[in-house]
Amino acid sequence: AALLDWLRQQRLAMLETVSGQPLLMVHAGVLPAWTATKTVALAAEVEAVLRGDAPGEFLPQMYGNEPAQWSDALTGAARLRVIVNVLTRLRFCSAGGVMEFATKEGAGAAPAGYLPWFDVPGRQTADVTVAFGHWSTLGVLARRDVLALDTGCVWGGCLSALKLDATVAAPGRRVGGELIQVKCAQAQVPG
């Protein structure tokens, strides 16, 4: 009960400024049509339900792959489920924002018609750095627009963190810092 209560109080998306540069932090990803501001606002909708008096009404409906595409017209549990799926499960999507959840391999394993969410042309968060985890087969990916930090601790890789410091950003990257890694004992077998 204590762990669930703590988890209910956590943010699903955070937009911060690091030395004057915007940094959007999510667990998994952001749909191409969402701006950083919209991402935080949509995350707040789910956070309000989870922190509310009756989170148990949503929790049994939270899991599922449908709907697989965002629409501003979505309401109720379907709307909240899409938001949760984007922020906690997204790896691949189509240029139109249709999500694909079966593929868990690296970016090069994109199914036909899909791309890593951060490579979709015209992505509305391309103007901010998006920091995320969730996708251990990517390893560390430090680009101008994305910072991927999941290095597979549960599979025997490292637990990785980035001590943020925009003053040490690599040329062409907005936000950088010191990568800190601790080797982990394998807790699960892949697959």
XYZ file of C-alpha atoms in Angstrom:
191
model
C 0.000 0.000 0.000
C 2.827 2.413 0.826
C 4.563 1.777 -2.497
C 1.341 2.257 -4.455
C 0.629 5.475 -2.555
C 4.128 6.777 -3.356
C 3.799 5.769 -7.013
C 0.451 7.561 -7.334
C 2.185 10.822 -6.348
C 4.852 10.672 -9.077
C 4.826 12.706 -12.272
C 4.410 11.057 -15.688
C 6.088 13.927 -17.529
C 8.206 16.856 -16.420
C 9.327 19.915 -18.361
C 12.259 21.654 -16.706
C 14.796 24.274 -17.673
C 18.462 23.354 -17.323
C 20.778 26.347 -17.738
C 18.186 28.044 -19.921
C 17.513 24.966 -22.087
C 14.198 23.033 -22.071
C 14.289 19.387 -20.993
C 11.221 17.136 -21.203
C 11.482 13.974 -19.093
C 9.230 10.935 -19.651
C 9.569 7.218 -19.036
C 9.146 6.011 -22.621
C 8.240 8.482 -25.336
C 6.128 11.260 -26.825
C 3.830 11.087 -29.830
C 5.021 13.133 -32.828
C 1.972 15.448 -32.737
C 2.394 16.369 -29.063
C 4.339 19.438 -28.004
C 6.233 19.414 -24.723
C 3.533 21.585 -23.137
C 0.744 19.300 -24.357
C 2.634 16.247 -23.093
C 2.825 17.693 -19.586
C -0.845 18.753 -19.673
C -1.986 15.288 -20.792
C 0.201 13.630 -18.165
C -1.480 15.851 -15.557
C -4.874 14.414 -16.552
C -3.727 10.901 -15.640
C -1.901 12.131 -12.534
C -5.105 13.769 -11.276
C -7.033 10.506 -11.636
C -4.299 8.471 -9.940
C -4.092 10.943 -7.059
C -7.860 11.246 -6.772
C -10.271 9.514 -4.425
C -11.041 6.590 -6.768
C -7.915 5.509 -8.694
C -9.148 1.930 -8.449
C -11.815 2.705 -11.019
C -9.177 3.465 -13.665
C -6.442 0.967 -12.777
C -8.263 -2.148 -14.126
C -8.860 -0.269 -17.418
C -5.342 1.170 -17.693
C -3.760 -1.765 -19.534
C -4.347 -2.566 -23.193
C -3.122 -1.667 -26.664
C -6.282 0.083 -27.854
C -6.816 2.704 -28.924
C -3.451 2.668 -30.681
C -3.664 6.271 -31.868
C -4.236 9.570 -30.128
C -7.242 11.749 -30.855
C -8.214 14.916 -29.011
C -11.778 13.555 -29.128
C -10.936 10.578 -26.885
C -12.624 10.600 -23.479
C -12.714 8.553 -20.298
C -10.580 5.463 -19.775
C -9.628 5.218 -23.468
C -8.122 8.729 -23.387
C -6.214 8.036 -20.190
C -5.009 4.631 -21.483
C -3.494 6.206 -24.606
C -1.704 8.812 -22.506
C -0.319 6.119 -20.185
C 0.751 3.967 -23.153
C 2.578 6.846 -24.813
C 4.412 7.932 -21.691
C 5.248 4.451 -20.347
C 5.367 2.002 -23.290
C 6.040 3.803 -26.584
C 8.959 2.731 -28.779
C 7.684 2.730 -32.358
C 4.907 4.634 -34.092
C 3.871 5.560 -37.607
C 4.230 9.054 -39.038
C 0.525 9.464 -38.211
C 1.070 8.506 -34.576
C -0.242 4.929 -34.616
C 1.619 3.075 -31.858
C 3.178 -0.391 -32.185
C 3.796 -2.289 -28.944
C 4.998 -5.759 -30.000
C 8.546 -4.878 -31.096
C 11.064 -4.475 -28.286
C 14.343 -4.696 -30.193
C 16.546 -1.748 -31.099
C 15.721 1.165 -33.376
C 16.850 -0.772 -36.452
C 14.126 -3.391 -35.906
C 11.269 -1.030 -36.712
C 8.345 -2.882 -38.307
C 7.314 -1.795 -41.819
C 5.564 1.569 -41.658
C 6.908 2.447 -38.202
C 9.818 4.480 -36.867
C 11.331 5.057 -33.453
C 9.054 7.753 -32.013
C 11.956 10.222 -31.844
C 12.791 9.814 -35.556
C 9.349 10.662 -36.938
C 9.757 13.673 -39.278
C 8.078 16.827 -38.018
C 8.000 15.666 -34.383
C 6.632 18.565 -32.328
C 9.142 18.026 -29.496
C 12.170 18.343 -31.779
C 12.773 21.814 -30.321
C 13.425 20.454 -26.819
C 15.642 17.696 -25.507
C 13.560 14.688 -24.439
C 15.130 12.449 -21.783
C 13.692 8.953 -21.485
C 14.414 5.376 -20.508
C 12.293 2.267 -21.088
C 14.138 1.067 -24.214
C 17.195 -0.849 -22.990
C 18.138 -2.157 -26.439
C 18.933 1.431 -27.467
C 21.517 1.834 -24.742
C 22.747 5.382 -24.198
C 21.658 7.639 -27.022
C 22.794 11.243 -26.662
C 21.584 13.431 -29.495
C 20.663 17.084 -29.698
C 16.979 16.204 -29.332
C 16.973 13.002 -27.232
C 18.775 11.493 -24.266
C 18.045 7.761 -23.905
C 19.353 6.404 -20.615
C 18.081 2.823 -20.179
C 21.099 0.526 -20.283
C 19.425 -2.684 -19.140
C 20.104 -2.898 -15.412
C 17.479 -5.628 -14.985
C 19.201 -7.702 -17.715
C 22.661 -7.379 -16.148
C 23.651 -4.091 -17.809
C 24.205 -0.837 -16.002
C 21.950 1.457 -14.046
C 22.542 4.782 -15.773
C 21.855 8.350 -14.757
C 22.813 11.729 -16.135
C 23.970 14.484 -13.812
C 22.544 17.393 -15.778
C 24.749 20.312 -16.668
C 24.066 22.292 -19.831
C 27.528 23.846 -19.634
C 29.123 20.529 -20.614
C 26.726 19.801 -23.473
C 28.352 18.308 -26.523
C 28.488 20.514 -29.612
C 25.065 20.630 -31.229
C 23.270 19.210 -28.193
C 21.090 21.352 -25.964
C 21.459 19.608 -22.612
C 24.293 17.422 -21.422
C 26.022 16.312 -18.318
C 28.012 13.588 -16.647
C 26.913 10.020 -17.371
C 27.031 7.932 -14.203
C 26.756 4.138 -14.489
C 26.728 1.312 -11.956
C 27.036 -2.312 -13.105
C 24.039 -4.423 -12.056
C 23.606 -8.111 -11.367
C 21.184 -9.722 -13.799
C 17.722 -9.949 -12.209
C 15.816 -11.262 -15.258
C 16.569 -13.281 -18.368
C 15.794 -11.360 -21.592
C 12.534 -12.404 -23.223
